[in-house]
PDB file of C-alpha atoms in Angstrom:
ATOM      1  CA  MET A   1      -0.007   0.010   0.007  1.00 74.00           C
ATOM      2  CA  SER A   2       1.300   3.477  -0.887  1.00 79.00           C
ATOM      3  CA  THR A   3       2.253   5.824   1.880  1.00 87.00           C
ATOM      4  CA  ALA A   4      -0.531   8.192   0.954  1.00 90.00           C
ATOM      5  CA  LEU A   5      -3.221   5.486   1.169  1.00 94.00           C
ATOM      6  CA  GLN A   6      -1.747   4.133   4.361  1.00 94.00           C
ATOM      7  CA  LYS A   7      -2.001   7.555   5.927  1.00 95.00           C
ATOM      8  CA  VAL A   8      -5.721   7.791   4.967  1.00 96.00           C
ATOM      9  CA  LEU A   9      -6.367   4.305   6.392  1.00 96.00           C
ATOM     10  CA  GLU A  10      -4.606   5.103   9.631  1.00 95.00           C
ATOM     11  CA  ASN A  11      -6.394   8.408   9.905  1.00 95.00           C
ATOM     12  CA  MET A  12      -9.814   6.683   9.565  1.00 96.00           C
ATOM     13  CA  GLU A  13      -8.806   3.931  12.066  1.00 95.00           C
ATOM     14  CA  SER A  14      -8.130   6.630  14.662  1.00 93.00           C
ATOM     15  CA  VAL A  15     -11.874   7.222  14.908  1.00 94.00           C
ATOM     16  CA  ILE A  16     -13.390   3.986  13.447  1.00 95.00           C
ATOM     17  CA  ILE A  17     -12.683   0.880  15.508  1.00 94.00           C
ATOM     18  CA  GLY A  18     -13.001  -2.704  14.330  1.00 92.00           C
ATOM     19  CA  GLU A  19     -13.994  -1.961  10.684  1.00 93.00           C
ATOM     20  CA  LYS A  20     -10.656  -2.263   8.877  1.00 94.00           C
ATOM     21  CA  GLU A  21     -12.098  -4.337   6.024  1.00 95.00           C
ATOM     22  CA  ASN A  22     -14.861  -1.884   5.339  1.00 96.00           C
ATOM     23  CA  LEU A  23     -12.461   0.994   5.520  1.00 96.00           C
ATOM     24  CA  GLU A  24     -10.306  -0.731   2.937  1.00 97.00           C
ATOM     25  CA  TYR A  25     -13.399  -1.248   0.776  1.00 97.00           C
ATOM     26  CA  LEU A  26     -14.102   2.455   1.068  1.00 96.00           C
ATOM     27  CA  LEU A  27     -10.623   3.105  -0.286  1.00 97.00           C
ATOM     28  CA  VAL A  28     -11.290   0.763  -3.167  1.00 97.00           C
ATOM     29  CA  ALA A  29     -14.470   2.682  -4.066  1.00 97.00           C
ATOM     30  CA  LEU A  30     -12.576   5.945  -3.721  1.00 96.00           C
ATOM     31  CA  LEU A  31      -9.863   4.778  -6.146  1.00 97.00           C
ATOM     32  CA  SER A  32     -12.506   3.352  -8.520  1.00 96.00           C
ATOM     33  CA  GLU A  33     -14.515   6.609  -8.691  1.00 95.00           C
ATOM     34  CA  GLY A  34     -17.515   4.710  -7.182  1.00 96.00           C
ATOM     35  CA  HIS A  35     -20.250   5.503  -4.797  1.00 96.00           C
ATOM     36  CA  VAL A  36     -21.033   3.514  -1.596  1.00 97.00           C
ATOM     37  CA  LEU A  37     -24.197   2.519   0.180  1.00 96.00           C
ATOM     38  CA  LEU A  38     -23.727   1.816   3.923  1.00 95.00           C
ATOM     39  CA  GLU A  39     -26.362  -0.337   5.583  1.00 93.00           C
ATOM     40  CA  GLY A  40     -26.821  -1.446   9.099  1.00 90.00           C
ATOM     41  CA  LEU A  41     -28.653  -1.082  12.409  1.00 88.00           C
ATOM     42  CA  PRO A  42     -28.981   2.336  14.045  1.00 88.00           C
ATOM     43  CA  GLY A  43     -26.009   3.483  16.059  1.00 88.00           C
ATOM     44  CA  VAL A  44     -23.341   1.228  14.571  1.00 90.00           C
ATOM     45  CA  GLY A  45     -21.355   4.033  13.022  1.00 90.00           C
ATOM     46  CA  LYS A  46     -22.484   4.326   9.410  1.00 92.00           C
ATOM     47  CA  THR A  47     -22.443   8.107   9.338  1.00 92.00           C
ATOM     48  CA  LYS A  48     -19.053   8.202  11.228  1.00 93.00           C
ATOM     49  CA  LEU A  49     -17.606   5.902   8.596  1.00 94.00           C
ATOM     50  CA  ALA A  50     -18.653   8.346   5.862  1.00 93.00           C
ATOM     51  CA  LEU A  51     -17.358  11.356   7.843  1.00 94.00           C
ATOM     52  CA  ALA A  52     -14.084   9.656   8.478  1.00 95.00           C
ATOM     53  CA  LEU A  53     -13.405   9.175   4.809  1.00 95.00           C
ATOM     54  CA  SER A  54     -14.564  12.643   3.703  1.00 93.00           C
ATOM     55  CA  LYS A  55     -12.552  14.390   6.439  1.00 94.00           C
ATOM     56  CA  SER A  56      -9.406  12.503   5.527  1.00 95.00           C
ATOM     57  CA  ILE A  57      -9.397  13.962   2.005  1.00 95.00           C
ATOM     58  CA  ASP A  58      -8.920  17.677   1.431  1.00 92.00           C
ATOM     59  CA  GLY A  59     -12.175  18.229  -0.480  1.00 89.00           C
ATOM     60  CA  GLU A  60     -15.494  19.934   0.002  1.00 92.00           C
ATOM     61  CA  PHE A  61     -18.003  17.909   2.028  1.00 93.00           C
ATOM     62  CA  LYS A  62     -21.812  18.374   2.184  1.00 94.00           C
ATOM     63  CA  ARG A  63     -24.392  16.421   4.110  1.00 94.00           C
ATOM     64  CA  VAL A  64     -28.064  16.104   3.460  1.00 94.00           C
ATOM     65  CA  GLN A  65     -30.410  14.498   6.048  1.00 93.00           C
ATOM     66  CA  PHE A  66     -32.886  12.825   3.697  1.00 92.00           C
ATOM     67  CA  THR A  67     -36.470  13.322   4.925  1.00 89.00           C
ATOM     68  CA  PRO A  68     -39.827  13.458   3.149  1.00 88.00           C
ATOM     69  CA  ASP A  69     -39.681  17.227   2.834  1.00 90.00           C
ATOM     70  CA  VAL A  70     -36.382  17.322   0.975  1.00 91.00           C
ATOM     71  CA  LEU A  71     -36.843  18.484  -2.685  1.00 91.00           C
ATOM     72  CA  PRO A  72     -34.890  17.496  -5.850  1.00 91.00           C
ATOM     73  CA  SER A  73     -33.753  21.152  -6.095  1.00 92.00           C
ATOM     74  CA  ASP A  74     -32.040  20.752  -2.749  1.00 93.00           C
ATOM     75  CA  ILE A  75     -29.753  18.247  -4.453  1.00 93.00           C
ATOM     76  CA  THR A  76     -29.338  19.711  -7.971  1.00 93.00           C
ATOM     77  CA  GLY A  77     -29.748  23.415  -7.233  1.00 92.00           C
ATOM     78  CA  TYR A  78     -32.188  25.928  -8.593  1.00 90.00           C
ATOM     79  CA  TYR A  79     -32.634  29.317 -10.215  1.00 88.00           C
ATOM     80  CA  LEU A  80     -33.831  32.322  -8.245  1.00 88.00           C
ATOM     81  CA  TYR A  81     -34.907  35.665  -9.646  1.00 83.00           C
ATOM     82  CA  ASN A  82     -32.603  38.548  -8.625  1.00 84.00           C
ATOM     83  CA  ARG A  83     -34.652  41.749  -8.491  1.00 85.00           C
ATOM     84  CA  MET A  84     -31.475  43.878  -8.472  1.00 84.00           C
ATOM     85  CA  THR A  85     -30.065  42.558 -11.735  1.00 84.00           C
ATOM     86  CA  GLY A  86     -33.211  41.352 -13.345  1.00 82.00           C
ATOM     87  CA  GLU A  87     -31.586  37.991 -14.023  1.00 83.00           C
ATOM     88  CA  MET A  88     -31.960  34.464 -12.716  1.00 84.00           C
ATOM     89  CA  ASP A  89     -29.210  33.464 -10.337  1.00 86.00           C
ATOM     90  CA  TYR A  90     -28.145  29.909  -9.863  1.00 86.00           C
ATOM     91  CA  LYS A  91     -28.142  28.613  -6.274  1.00 90.00           C
ATOM     92  CA  GLU A  92     -25.945  25.523  -5.809  1.00 91.00           C
ATOM     93  CA  GLY A  93     -27.446  22.294  -4.577  1.00 92.00           C
ATOM     94  CA  ALA A  94     -25.866  19.791  -2.263  1.00 93.00           C
ATOM     95  CA  ALA A  95     -24.469  17.757  -5.177  1.00 94.00           C
ATOM     96  CA  LEU A  96     -21.931  20.495  -6.003  1.00 93.00           C
ATOM     97  CA  CYS A  97     -19.217  19.174  -3.793  1.00 94.00           C
ATOM     98  CA  ASN A  98     -16.555  16.474  -3.668  1.00 94.00           C
ATOM     99  CA  PHE A  99     -18.164  14.255  -0.983  1.00 95.00           C
ATOM    100  CA  LEU A 100     -21.893  14.090  -0.488  1.00 95.00           C
ATOM    101  CA  LEU A 101     -23.291  12.203   2.527  1.00 95.00           C
ATOM    102  CA  ALA A 102     -26.875  11.195   1.773  1.00 94.00           C
ATOM    103  CA  ASP A 103     -27.861  10.238   5.306  1.00 93.00           C
ATOM    104  CA  GLU A 104     -30.845   7.825   5.567  1.00 92.00           C
ATOM    105  CA  ILE A 105     -31.414   8.068   1.815  1.00 92.00           C
ATOM    106  CA  ASN A 106     -34.458   5.761   1.877  1.00 90.00           C
ATOM    107  CA  ARG A 107     -36.403   8.348   3.908  1.00 89.00           C
ATOM    108  CA  ALA A 108     -36.647  10.702   0.987  1.00 88.00           C
ATOM    109  CA  SER A 109     -39.257  10.425  -1.796  1.00 88.00           C
ATOM    110  CA  PRO A 110     -38.464   8.593  -5.028  1.00 88.00           C
ATOM    111  CA  ARG A 111     -38.310  11.989  -6.805  1.00 87.00           C
ATOM    112  CA  VAL A 112     -35.493  13.114  -4.549  1.00 88.00           C
ATOM    113  CA  GLN A 113     -33.726   9.712  -4.826  1.00 87.00           C
ATOM    114  CA  SER A 114     -33.912   9.932  -8.690  1.00 86.00           C
ATOM    115  CA  SER A 115     -32.361  13.452  -8.601  1.00 87.00           C
ATOM    116  CA  LEU A 116     -29.115  11.764  -7.750  1.00 89.00           C
ATOM    117  CA  LEU A 117     -29.091   9.379 -10.765  1.00 89.00           C
ATOM    118  CA  GLU A 118     -27.599  11.818 -13.211  1.00 90.00           C
ATOM    119  CA  ALA A 119     -25.084  13.082 -10.662  1.00 92.00           C
ATOM    120  CA  MET A 120     -23.852   9.625  -9.691  1.00 92.00           C
ATOM    121  CA  GLU A 121     -23.615   8.208 -13.208  1.00 90.00           C
ATOM    122  CA  GLU A 122     -22.586  11.233 -15.381  1.00 92.00           C
ATOM    123  CA  ARG A 123     -21.075  13.516 -12.753  1.00 93.00           C
ATOM    124  CA  GLN A 124     -23.368  16.410 -13.775  1.00 93.00           C
ATOM    125  CA  VAL A 125     -26.742  17.969 -12.915  1.00 92.00           C
ATOM    126  CA  THR A 126     -29.242  19.479 -15.327  1.00 89.00           C
ATOM    127  CA  ILE A 127     -31.451  22.371 -14.193  1.00 88.00           C
ATOM    128  CA  GLU A 128     -33.896  23.878 -16.662  1.00 83.00           C
ATOM    129  CA  GLY A 129     -32.048  22.518 -19.645  1.00 83.00           C
ATOM    130  CA  GLU A 130     -28.596  23.759 -18.478  1.00 87.00           C
ATOM    131  CA  THR A 131     -26.031  21.155 -17.611  1.00 90.00           C
ATOM    132  CA  ARG A 132     -23.395  21.804 -14.892  1.00 91.00           C
ATOM    133  CA  ARG A 133     -20.399  19.553 -14.325  1.00 94.00           C
ATOM    134  CA  LEU A 134     -19.720  18.390 -10.796  1.00 94.00           C
ATOM    135  CA  PRO A 135     -16.361  18.844  -9.130  1.00 93.00           C
ATOM    136  CA  SER A 136     -13.718  16.066  -9.362  1.00 91.00           C
ATOM    137  CA  PRO A 137     -13.499  13.962  -7.379  1.00 93.00           C
ATOM    138  CA  PHE A 138     -17.214  13.449  -6.707  1.00 95.00           C
ATOM    139  CA  MET A 139     -18.418  10.620  -4.461  1.00 96.00           C
ATOM    140  CA  VAL A 140     -21.827   9.854  -2.868  1.00 96.00           C
ATOM    141  CA  ILE A 141     -21.826   7.941   0.423  1.00 96.00           C
ATOM    142  CA  ALA A 142     -25.383   7.026   1.381  1.00 95.00           C
ATOM    143  CA  THR A 143     -26.721   5.404   4.568  1.00 94.00           C
ATOM    144  CA  GLN A 144     -29.811   3.431   5.391  1.00 91.00           C
ATOM    145  CA  ASN A 145     -30.758   1.391   8.433  1.00 82.00           C
ATOM    146  CA  THR A 146     -32.285  -2.103   8.327  1.00 75.00           C
ATOM    147  CA  VAL A 147     -34.810  -1.782  11.092  1.00 73.00           C
ATOM    148  CA  GLU A 148     -37.537   0.739  10.210  1.00 66.00           C
ATOM    149  CA  ASN A 149     -39.710   0.330   7.150  1.00 68.00           C
ATOM    150  CA  GLU A 150     -42.452   2.861   8.072  1.00 68.00           C
ATOM    151  CA  GLY A 151     -41.976   6.146   6.326  1.00 69.00           C
ATOM    152  CA  THR A 152     -39.257   4.852   4.028  1.00 80.00           C
ATOM    153  CA  TYR A 153     -39.007   4.403   0.246  1.00 83.00           C
ATOM    154  CA  PRO A 154     -36.932   1.361  -0.729  1.00 83.00           C
ATOM    155  CA  LEU A 155     -34.296   2.264  -3.343  1.00 85.00           C
ATOM    156  CA  PRO A 156     -35.344   1.004  -6.859  1.00 82.00           C
ATOM    157  CA  GLU A 157     -32.993  -1.379  -8.709  1.00 83.00           C
ATOM    158  CA  ALA A 158     -31.822   1.436 -11.053  1.00 80.00           C
ATOM    159  CA  GLN A 159     -30.685   3.476  -8.063  1.00 84.00           C
ATOM    160  CA  LEU A 160     -29.057   0.548  -6.300  1.00 89.00           C
ATOM    161  CA  ASP A 161     -27.164  -0.253  -9.513  1.00 90.00           C
ATOM    162  CA  ARG A 162     -25.514   3.204  -9.456  1.00 92.00           C
ATOM    163  CA  PHE A 163     -23.762   2.301  -6.157  1.00 95.00           C
ATOM    164  CA  PHE A 164     -20.354   0.811  -6.792  1.00 96.00           C
ATOM    165  CA  MET A 165     -20.426  -1.045  -3.444  1.00 96.00           C
ATOM    166  CA  LYS A 166     -22.897  -1.907  -0.713  1.00 95.00           C
ATOM    167  CA  LEU A 167     -21.256  -2.326   2.745  1.00 95.00           C
ATOM    168  CA  TYR A 168     -22.920  -3.761   5.852  1.00 93.00           C
ATOM    169  CA  ILE A 169     -21.912  -2.418   9.286  1.00 93.00           C
ATOM    170  CA  THR A 170     -22.546  -4.798  12.099  1.00 90.00           C
ATOM    171  CA  TYR A 171     -22.148  -4.737  15.901  1.00 92.00           C
ATOM    172  CA  PRO A 172     -18.500  -4.756  17.076  1.00 92.00           C
ATOM    173  CA  VAL A 173     -16.911  -7.683  18.849  1.00 94.00           C
ATOM    174  CA  ARG A 174     -16.417  -7.256  22.633  1.00 95.00           C
ATOM    175  CA  ARG A 175     -12.759  -6.207  22.365  1.00 95.00           C
ATOM    176  CA  ASP A 176     -13.618  -3.452  19.843  1.00 94.00           C
ATOM    177  CA  TRP A 177     -16.668  -2.427  21.790  1.00 93.00           C
ATOM    178  CA  ARG A 178     -14.524  -1.828  24.929  1.00 94.00           C
ATOM    179  CA  GLU A 179     -12.124   0.256  22.818  1.00 93.00           C
ATOM    180  CA  ILE A 180     -15.030   2.352  21.561  1.00 93.00           C
ATOM    181  CA  LEU A 181     -16.095   2.968  25.207  1.00 93.00           C
ATOM    182  CA  ASN A 182     -12.583   4.003  26.193  1.00 93.00           C
ATOM    183  CA  ARG A 183     -11.869   6.210  23.156  1.00 90.00           C
ATOM    184  CA  TYR A 184     -15.260   8.019  23.059  1.00 91.00           C
ATOM    185  CA  GLU A 185     -15.917   8.206  26.834  1.00 88.00           C
ATOM    186  CA  TYR A 186     -14.928  11.846  27.254  1.00 88.00           C
ATOM    187  CA  GLU A 187     -14.965  13.372  23.780  1.00 89.00           C
ATOM    188  CA  ASP A 188     -15.580  12.535  20.148  1.00 89.00           C
ATOM    189  CA  PRO A 189     -12.166  12.199  18.352  1.00 90.00           C
ATOM    190  CA  MET A 190     -13.912  12.957  14.981  1.00 90.00           C
ATOM    191  CA  GLY A 191     -13.732  16.612  15.823  1.00 88.00           C
ATOM    192  CA  LYS A 192      -9.946  16.514  15.717  1.00 89.00           C
ATOM    193  CA  LEU A 193      -9.659  14.580  12.460  1.00 92.00           C
ATOM    194  CA  GLU A 194      -7.797  16.405   9.709  1.00 93.00           C
ATOM    195  CA  ALA A 195      -7.179  15.805   6.038  1.00 94.00           C
ATOM    196  CA  VAL A 196      -4.105  13.807   5.167  1.00 96.00           C
ATOM    197  CA  MET A 197      -4.502  13.621   1.393  1.00 95.00           C
ATOM    198  CA  SER A 198      -5.031  16.337  -1.186  1.00 93.00           C
ATOM    199  CA  ASN A 199      -7.527  16.087  -4.080  1.00 92.00           C
ATOM    200  CA  GLN A 200      -4.665  16.091  -6.524  1.00 93.00           C
ATOM    201  CA  THR A 201      -2.962  13.157  -4.876  1.00 94.00           C
ATOM    202  CA  LEU A 202      -6.268  11.252  -4.998  1.00 95.00           C
ATOM    203  CA  LEU A 203      -6.660  12.014  -8.711  1.00 94.00           C
ATOM    204  CA  ASN A 204      -3.082  10.803  -9.328  1.00 95.00           C
ATOM    205  CA  LEU A 205      -3.789   7.574  -7.499  1.00 96.00           C
ATOM    206  CA  ARG A 206      -6.933   7.045  -9.510  1.00 96.00           C
ATOM    207  CA  GLU A 207      -4.866   7.269 -12.664  1.00 96.00           C
ATOM    208  CA  GLN A 208      -2.402   4.692 -11.201  1.00 96.00           C
ATOM    209  CA  ALA A 209      -5.383   2.380 -10.533  1.00 96.00           C
ATOM    210  CA  LYS A 210      -6.550   2.634 -14.178  1.00 96.00           C
ATOM    211  CA  GLU A 211      -3.121   1.507 -15.319  1.00 96.00           C
ATOM    212  CA  VAL A 212      -3.111  -1.684 -13.250  1.00 97.00           C
ATOM    213  CA  LEU A 213      -2.813  -4.613 -15.680  1.00 96.00           C
ATOM    214  CA  VAL A 214      -5.663  -7.026 -16.305  1.00 95.00           C
ATOM    215  CA  ASN A 215      -4.531  -9.758 -18.696  1.00 94.00           C
ATOM    216  CA  GLU A 216      -6.828 -11.616 -21.121  1.00 94.00           C
ATOM    217  CA  LYS A 217      -6.826 -14.768 -19.077  1.00 93.00           C
ATOM    218  CA  LEU A 218      -7.947 -12.817 -15.995  1.00 94.00           C
ATOM    219  CA  LYS A 219     -10.823 -11.355 -18.055  1.00 94.00           C
ATOM    220  CA  ASP A 220     -11.764 -14.880 -19.108  1.00 94.00           C
ATOM    221  CA  TYR A 221     -11.793 -15.889 -15.459  1.00 94.00           C
ATOM    222  CA  LEU A 222     -13.982 -12.932 -14.619  1.00 93.00           C
ATOM    223  CA  LEU A 223     -16.418 -13.786 -17.382  1.00 93.00           C
ATOM    224  CA  ASP A 224     -16.489 -17.447 -16.235  1.00 93.00           C
ATOM    225  CA  VAL A 225     -17.371 -16.242 -12.727  1.00 93.00           C
ATOM    226  CA  ILE A 226     -20.219 -14.048 -14.123  1.00 93.00           C
ATOM    227  CA  GLU A 227     -21.595 -17.016 -16.110  1.00 93.00           C
ATOM    228  CA  ALA A 228     -21.399 -19.304 -13.125  1.00 93.00           C
ATOM    229  CA  ILE A 229     -23.367 -16.802 -10.989  1.00 92.00           C
ATOM    230  CA  ALA A 230     -26.002 -16.337 -13.750  1.00 91.00           C
ATOM    231  CA  ASN A 231     -26.419 -20.073 -14.138  1.00 90.00           C
ATOM    232  CA  HIS A 232     -26.934 -20.721 -10.452  1.00 88.00           C
ATOM    233  CA  GLU A 233     -30.327 -22.225  -9.775  1.00 86.00           C
ATOM    234  CA  ALA A 234     -31.273 -19.458  -7.333  1.00 85.00           C
ATOM    235  CA  ILE A 235     -30.411 -16.530  -9.645  1.00 88.00           C
ATOM    236  CA  LYS A 236     -33.180 -14.621 -11.463  1.00 88.00           C
ATOM    237  CA  ILE A 237     -31.042 -11.661 -12.654  1.00 87.00           C
ATOM    238  CA  GLY A 238     -27.289 -11.953 -12.824  1.00 88.00           C
ATOM    239  CA  ILE A 239     -24.462  -9.444 -13.216  1.00 90.00           C
ATOM    240  CA  ASN A 240     -25.019  -6.710 -15.807  1.00 91.00           C
ATOM    241  CA  PRO A 241     -22.262  -5.071 -17.912  1.00 92.00           C
ATOM    242  CA  ARG A 242     -22.033  -2.141 -15.481  1.00 93.00           C
ATOM    243  CA  GLY A 243     -21.446  -4.569 -12.676  1.00 93.00           C
ATOM    244  CA  SER A 244     -18.707  -6.462 -14.623  1.00 95.00           C
ATOM    245  CA  LEU A 245     -16.913  -3.145 -15.278  1.00 96.00           C
ATOM    246  CA  ALA A 246     -17.217  -2.238 -11.567  1.00 96.00           C
ATOM    247  CA  LEU A 247     -15.739  -5.632 -10.737  1.00 96.00           C
ATOM    248  CA  ILE A 248     -12.662  -4.990 -12.882  1.00 96.00           C
ATOM    249  CA  LYS A 249     -12.211  -1.465 -11.424  1.00 97.00           C
ATOM    250  CA  GLY A 250     -12.515  -2.815  -7.909  1.00 97.00           C
ATOM    251  CA  ALA A 251     -10.064  -5.604  -8.540  1.00 97.00           C
ATOM    252  CA  LYS A 252      -7.551  -3.097  -9.971  1.00 97.00           C
ATOM    253  CA  ALA A 253      -8.048  -0.833  -6.942  1.00 97.00           C
ATOM    254  CA  TRP A 254      -7.573  -3.823  -4.505  1.00 97.00           C
ATOM    255  CA  ALA A 255      -4.381  -4.835  -6.359  1.00 96.00           C
ATOM    256  CA  LEU A 256      -3.031  -1.215  -6.039  1.00 96.00           C
ATOM    257  CA  LEU A 257      -4.020  -1.135  -2.427  1.00 95.00           C
ATOM    258  CA  ASN A 258      -1.861  -4.264  -1.910  1.00 94.00           C
ATOM    259  CA  GLY A 259       1.134  -2.867  -3.762  1.00 93.00           C
ATOM    260  CA  ARG A 260       0.686  -4.646  -7.133  1.00 94.00           C
ATOM    261  CA  ASP A 261       0.432  -3.234 -10.646  1.00 94.00           C
ATOM    262  CA  TYR A 262      -1.411  -6.345 -11.961  1.00 95.00           C
ATOM    263  CA  VAL A 263      -4.634  -8.137 -10.998  1.00 96.00           C
ATOM    264  CA  ILE A 264      -4.804 -11.750  -9.782  1.00 95.00           C
ATOM    265  CA  PRO A 265      -7.911 -13.913  -9.211  1.00 94.00           C
ATOM    266  CA  ASP A 266      -7.687 -13.287  -5.439  1.00 95.00           C
ATOM    267  CA  ASP A 267      -8.372  -9.602  -6.136  1.00 96.00           C
ATOM    268  CA  VAL A 268     -11.605 -10.452  -7.930  1.00 95.00           C
ATOM    269  CA  GLN A 269     -12.637 -12.810  -5.137  1.00 95.00           C
ATOM    270  CA  LYS A 270     -11.945 -10.249  -2.466  1.00 96.00           C
ATOM    271  CA  VAL A 271     -14.170  -7.461  -3.901  1.00 96.00           C
ATOM    272  CA  ILE A 272     -16.917  -9.473  -5.618  1.00 96.00           C
ATOM    273  CA  VAL A 273     -19.425  -9.656  -2.732  1.00 95.00           C
ATOM    274  CA  PRO A 274     -19.620  -5.914  -1.901  1.00 96.00           C
ATOM    275  CA  ILE A 275     -19.593  -4.973  -5.567  1.00 96.00           C
ATOM    276  CA  ILE A 276     -21.975  -7.637  -6.915  1.00 93.00           C
ATOM    277  CA  GLY A 277     -24.109  -8.660  -3.926  1.00 91.00           C
ATOM    278  CA  HIS A 278     -26.641  -5.824  -4.279  1.00 92.00           C
ATOM    279  CA  ARG A 279     -26.929  -6.155  -8.048  1.00 90.00           C
ATOM    280  CA  ILE A 280     -28.085  -9.731  -8.434  1.00 89.00           C
ATOM    281  CA  ARG A 281     -31.683 -10.776  -7.866  1.00 87.00           C
ATOM    282  CA  LEU A 282     -32.836 -14.174  -6.567  1.00 85.00           C
ATOM    283  CA  LYS A 283     -35.781 -16.221  -7.687  1.00 82.00           C
ATOM    284  CA  SER A 284     -38.960 -16.317  -5.726  1.00 79.00           C
ATOM    285  CA  GLY A 285     -38.657 -18.693  -2.760  1.00 73.00           C
ATOM    286  CA  TYR A 286     -34.984 -17.965  -2.095  1.00 72.00           C
ATOM    287  CA  GLU A 287     -34.019 -15.897   0.923  1.00 67.00           C
ATOM    288  CA  ALA A 288     -32.502 -12.587  -0.213  1.00 67.00           C
ATOM    289  CA  SER A 289     -30.266 -12.129   2.847  1.00 72.00           C
ATOM    290  CA  LEU A 290     -26.634 -11.053   2.724  1.00 74.00           C
ATOM    291  CA  GLU A 291     -25.546 -14.466   4.005  1.00 80.00           C
ATOM    292  CA  HIS A 292     -27.482 -16.327   1.353  1.00 82.00           C
ATOM    293  CA  VAL A 293     -26.289 -14.064  -1.492  1.00 87.00           C
ATOM    294  CA  GLU A 294     -22.685 -14.372  -0.270  1.00 88.00           C
ATOM    295  CA  ARG A 295     -23.044 -18.171  -0.145  1.00 89.00           C
ATOM    296  CA  ILE A 296     -24.363 -18.275  -3.764  1.00 88.00           C
ATOM    297  CA  ILE A 297     -21.464 -16.140  -5.029  1.00 91.00           C
ATOM    298  CA  LYS A 298     -18.896 -18.283  -3.210  1.00 90.00           C
ATOM    299  CA  GLU A 299     -20.492 -21.474  -4.579  1.00 89.00           C
ATOM    300  CA  ALA A 300     -20.138 -20.008  -8.126  1.00 89.00           C
ATOM    301  CA  LEU A 301     -16.501 -19.066  -7.420  1.00 91.00           C
ATOM    302  CA  ARG A 302     -15.699 -22.671  -6.397  1.00 90.00           C
ATOM    303  CA  LYS A 303     -17.019 -24.007  -9.683  1.00 88.00           C
ATOM    304  CA  VAL A 304     -14.719 -21.792 -11.817  1.00 89.00           C
ATOM    305  CA  GLN A 305     -11.313 -23.163 -12.649  1.00 82.00           C
ATOM    306  CA  ILE A 306      -8.460 -20.678 -12.140  1.00 81.00           C
ATOM    307  CA  VAL A 307      -6.197 -20.634 -15.143  1.00 68.00           C
ATOM    308  CA  VAL A 308      -4.180 -17.382 -15.162  1.00 63.00           C
TER     309      VAL A 308
END
């Protein structure tokens, strides 16, 4: 791992305890220009995870608490008539930033959720026919909890597919729980967290990730994995082309994170569940839990012969 990435990881670990793997996955998404959906029970640190990443990079951060009264214009921006000049002035929306935290995204209406689609896929927003490019880098980190269904609007498949990764935050083990009690007993260390990476350094690392080598045999392996998942008896909808591209980008980023300039099958296997798990759909009668989806993916991986 490069020194710059190691600094970001250590910076996040100073405030996030017991989630090293998810922190590494966040770095993979960051290097891959992807967006992340964090899911878990209330109070397990989903928002803190997003804040830790955004505060570690020297970029502009905005947060929107998604509620039923949020409007699409709050995200994209809007025009307001200026009586002094007689012209329409553009007022920036929350999407005009480097890191957007969409907190409890499933509490907003489908109209508001859909206002993020263009921003997430094309890095731009369109208001009254005028298109505005978003800053680079641009990353959406959304959260939702798994307990409450009342007053929520489940994300449609098209919206879910825009997320590069879906990560699950669970309760910490006892050792980590004790460390949380000790570290947060008197004050929140998040307030002292400072940026340790510039935007330019991040953009340079993204270019390095793009240059990581994926040979043709590795691509054949990846396609074999995709076919094996699609042919599983429980699968109704398999991996789409966007998902396969995300898998290659994620494998490249994981290789770079581990100090290599080429991808091996282990890289694909490491990132496949968080990148693919939320994209596939199971047939009726099969439990759509994380554990079941993960088991199906791993069964498919075991059926594919590794020849690289």
